[in-house]
Amino acid sequence: MPIYPPRPDPFECAICGKQRPLQWQDPTQTDYPPICWACEQYAYRTGPITRNPDMRIAKQIAALAGALADEANQNIYQEARYG
């Protein structure tokens, strides 16, 4: 039986802004700050769904980078369009 780290304190996801964790979750799909499981695994799909801790950190970095790139592109578009 695997031993999982303790559950993190509640936090607000850096991408979707939802308060996490909302309810009990499967220990393998626990949210780790600053990104929730859904944003980490699905929002910015950068590989297979994984429970490997090292791969989860890499996916969190990729998800944050993707969210920052999207926000920067929106700001550039708005500035170019409206001056």
JSON list of C-alpha atoms in Angstrom, two decimals:
[
{"chain": "A", "resi": 1, "resn": "MET", "atom": "CA", "xyz": [0.00, 0.00, 0.00]},
{"chain": "A", "resi": 2, "resn": "PRO", "atom": "CA", "xyz": [1.55, 3.34, -1.02]},
{"chain": "A", "resi": 3, "resn": "ILE", "atom": "CA", "xyz": [2.04, 6.07, 1.51]},
{"chain": "A", "resi": 4, "resn": "TYR", "atom": "CA", "xyz": [0.89, 9.46, 0.23]},
{"chain": "A", "resi": 5, "resn": "PRO", "atom": "CA", "xyz": [2.09, 12.84, 1.50]},
{"chain": "A", "resi": 6, "resn": "PRO", "atom": "CA", "xyz": [-0.28, 14.80, 3.74]},
{"chain": "A", "resi": 7, "resn": "ARG", "atom": "CA", "xyz": [-3.06, 16.76, 2.07]},
{"chain": "A", "resi": 8, "resn": "PRO", "atom": "CA", "xyz": [-2.17, 20.39, 1.32]},
{"chain": "A", "resi": 9, "resn": "ASP", "atom": "CA", "xyz": [-3.97, 23.30, 2.94]},
{"chain": "A", "resi": 10, "resn": "PRO", "atom": "CA", "xyz": [-6.81, 24.85, 0.90]},
{"chain": "A", "resi": 11, "resn": "PHE", "atom": "CA", "xyz": [-5.57, 27.15, -1.86]},
{"chain": "A", "resi": 12, "resn": "GLU", "atom": "CA", "xyz": [-6.84, 29.03, -4.91]},
{"chain": "A", "resi": 13, "resn": "CYS", "atom": "CA", "xyz": [-5.79, 27.58, -8.28]},
{"chain": "A", "resi": 14, "resn": "ALA", "atom": "CA", "xyz": [-3.46, 29.94, -10.16]},
{"chain": "A", "resi": 15, "resn": "ILE", "atom": "CA", "xyz": [-5.12, 29.17, -13.52]},
{"chain": "A", "resi": 16, "resn": "CYS", "atom": "CA", "xyz": [-8.86, 28.66, -12.96]},
{"chain": "A", "resi": 17, "resn": "GLY", "atom": "CA", "xyz": [-9.13, 30.61, -9.69]},
{"chain": "A", "resi": 18, "resn": "LYS", "atom": "CA", "xyz": [-11.28, 27.99, -7.94]},
{"chain": "A", "resi": 19, "resn": "GLN", "atom": "CA", "xyz": [-10.85, 27.26, -4.25]},
{"chain": "A", "resi": 20, "resn": "ARG", "atom": "CA", "xyz": [-9.21, 23.86, -3.83]},
{"chain": "A", "resi": 21, "resn": "PRO", "atom": "CA", "xyz": [-9.65, 21.27, -2.50]},
{"chain": "A", "resi": 22, "resn": "LEU", "atom": "CA", "xyz": [-13.42, 21.40, -2.48]},
{"chain": "A", "resi": 23, "resn": "GLN", "atom": "CA", "xyz": [-14.09, 17.88, -1.20]},
{"chain": "A", "resi": 24, "resn": "TRP", "atom": "CA", "xyz": [-12.39, 14.57, -0.57]},
{"chain": "A", "resi": 25, "resn": "GLN", "atom": "CA", "xyz": [-10.34, 13.35, -3.50]},
{"chain": "A", "resi": 26, "resn": "ASP", "atom": "CA", "xyz": [-8.61, 10.17, -4.48]},
{"chain": "A", "resi": 27, "resn": "PRO", "atom": "CA", "xyz": [-5.13, 10.36, -2.91]},
{"chain": "A", "resi": 28, "resn": "THR", "atom": "CA", "xyz": [-3.53, 9.83, -6.33]},
{"chain": "A", "resi": 29, "resn": "GLN", "atom": "CA", "xyz": [-5.36, 12.88, -7.72]},
{"chain": "A", "resi": 30, "resn": "THR", "atom": "CA", "xyz": [-4.71, 15.29, -4.86]},
{"chain": "A", "resi": 31, "resn": "ASP", "atom": "CA", "xyz": [-4.34, 18.94, -5.82]},
{"chain": "A", "resi": 32, "resn": "TYR", "atom": "CA", "xyz": [-0.89, 20.34, -5.13]},
{"chain": "A", "resi": 33, "resn": "PRO", "atom": "CA", "xyz": [-0.48, 24.11, -4.97]},
{"chain": "A", "resi": 34, "resn": "PRO", "atom": "CA", "xyz": [-0.51, 26.30, -6.98]},
{"chain": "A", "resi": 35, "resn": "ILE", "atom": "CA", "xyz": [-2.52, 24.35, -9.61]},
{"chain": "A", "resi": 36, "resn": "CYS", "atom": "CA", "xyz": [-5.54, 22.07, -9.27]},
{"chain": "A", "resi": 37, "resn": "TRP", "atom": "CA", "xyz": [-5.57, 18.54, -10.72]},
{"chain": "A", "resi": 38, "resn": "ALA", "atom": "CA", "xyz": [-7.95, 19.49, -13.54]},
{"chain": "A", "resi": 39, "resn": "CYS", "atom": "CA", "xyz": [-5.81, 22.38, -14.80]},
{"chain": "A", "resi": 40, "resn": "GLU", "atom": "CA", "xyz": [-2.64, 20.34, -14.40]},
{"chain": "A", "resi": 41, "resn": "GLN", "atom": "CA", "xyz": [-3.85, 17.29, -16.31]},
{"chain": "A", "resi": 42, "resn": "TYR", "atom": "CA", "xyz": [-6.41, 18.61, -18.79]},
{"chain": "A", "resi": 43, "resn": "ALA", "atom": "CA", "xyz": [-6.38, 22.37, -19.38]},
{"chain": "A", "resi": 44, "resn": "TYR", "atom": "CA", "xyz": [-2.95, 22.54, -20.99]},
{"chain": "A", "resi": 45, "resn": "ARG", "atom": "CA", "xyz": [-2.51, 19.01, -22.29]},
{"chain": "A", "resi": 46, "resn": "THR", "atom": "CA", "xyz": [1.24, 18.40, -22.51]},
{"chain": "A", "resi": 47, "resn": "GLY", "atom": "CA", "xyz": [1.41, 14.64, -22.24]},
{"chain": "A", "resi": 48, "resn": "PRO", "atom": "CA", "xyz": [-0.36, 11.63, -20.80]},
{"chain": "A", "resi": 49, "resn": "ILE", "atom": "CA", "xyz": [-2.30, 11.76, -17.55]},
{"chain": "A", "resi": 50, "resn": "THR", "atom": "CA", "xyz": [0.17, 10.78, -14.88]},
{"chain": "A", "resi": 51, "resn": "ARG", "atom": "CA", "xyz": [0.42, 10.29, -11.13]},
{"chain": "A", "resi": 52, "resn": "ASN", "atom": "CA", "xyz": [4.23, 10.28, -11.10]},
{"chain": "A", "resi": 53, "resn": "PRO", "atom": "CA", "xyz": [5.29, 13.19, -8.82]},
{"chain": "A", "resi": 54, "resn": "ASP", "atom": "CA", "xyz": [8.17, 14.28, -11.06]},
{"chain": "A", "resi": 55, "resn": "MET", "atom": "CA", "xyz": [5.98, 14.30, -14.16]},
{"chain": "A", "resi": 56, "resn": "ARG", "atom": "CA", "xyz": [3.28, 16.21, -12.27]},
{"chain": "A", "resi": 57, "resn": "ILE", "atom": "CA", "xyz": [5.76, 18.99, -11.44]},
{"chain": "A", "resi": 58, "resn": "ALA", "atom": "CA", "xyz": [6.78, 19.16, -15.11]},
{"chain": "A", "resi": 59, "resn": "LYS", "atom": "CA", "xyz": [3.12, 19.33, -16.15]},
{"chain": "A", "resi": 60, "resn": "GLN", "atom": "CA", "xyz": [2.45, 22.08, -13.57]},
{"chain": "A", "resi": 61, "resn": "ILE", "atom": "CA", "xyz": [5.30, 24.14, -15.03]},
{"chain": "A", "resi": 62, "resn": "ALA", "atom": "CA", "xyz": [3.99, 23.57, -18.56]},
{"chain": "A", "resi": 63, "resn": "ALA", "atom": "CA", "xyz": [0.43, 24.50, -17.51]},
{"chain": "A", "resi": 64, "resn": "LEU", "atom": "CA", "xyz": [1.62, 27.72, -15.86]},
{"chain": "A", "resi": 65, "resn": "ALA", "atom": "CA", "xyz": [3.73, 28.61, -18.90]},
{"chain": "A", "resi": 66, "resn": "GLY", "atom": "CA", "xyz": [0.76, 27.97, -21.20]},
{"chain": "A", "resi": 67, "resn": "ALA", "atom": "CA", "xyz": [-1.55, 30.12, -19.08]},
{"chain": "A", "resi": 68, "resn": "LEU", "atom": "CA", "xyz": [0.99, 32.96, -19.02]},
{"chain": "A", "resi": 69, "resn": "ALA", "atom": "CA", "xyz": [1.46, 32.73, -22.79]},
{"chain": "A", "resi": 70, "resn": "ASP", "atom": "CA", "xyz": [-2.31, 32.87, -23.37]},
{"chain": "A", "resi": 71, "resn": "GLU", "atom": "CA", "xyz": [-2.68, 35.90, -21.10]},
{"chain": "A", "resi": 72, "resn": "ALA", "atom": "CA", "xyz": [0.24, 37.66, -22.81]},
{"chain": "A", "resi": 73, "resn": "ASN", "atom": "CA", "xyz": [-1.24, 36.98, -26.26]},
{"chain": "A", "resi": 74, "resn": "GLN", "atom": "CA", "xyz": [-4.60, 38.37, -25.16]},
{"chain": "A", "resi": 75, "resn": "ASN", "atom": "CA", "xyz": [-2.96, 41.53, -23.81]},
{"chain": "A", "resi": 76, "resn": "ILE", "atom": "CA", "xyz": [-0.93, 42.00, -27.01]},
{"chain": "A", "resi": 77, "resn": "TYR", "atom": "CA", "xyz": [-4.07, 41.54, -29.11]},
{"chain": "A", "resi": 78, "resn": "GLN", "atom": "CA", "xyz": [-6.06, 44.02, -27.02]},
{"chain": "A", "resi": 79, "resn": "GLU", "atom": "CA", "xyz": [-3.25, 46.58, -27.17]},
{"chain": "A", "resi": 80, "resn": "ALA", "atom": "CA", "xyz": [-2.86, 46.21, -30.92]},
{"chain": "A", "resi": 81, "resn": "ARG", "atom": "CA", "xyz": [-6.61, 46.40, -31.50]},
{"chain": "A", "resi": 82, "resn": "TYR", "atom": "CA", "xyz": [-7.51, 49.26, -29.18]},
{"chain": "A", "resi": 83, "resn": "GLY", "atom": "CA", "xyz": [-4.21, 51.11, -28.91]}
]
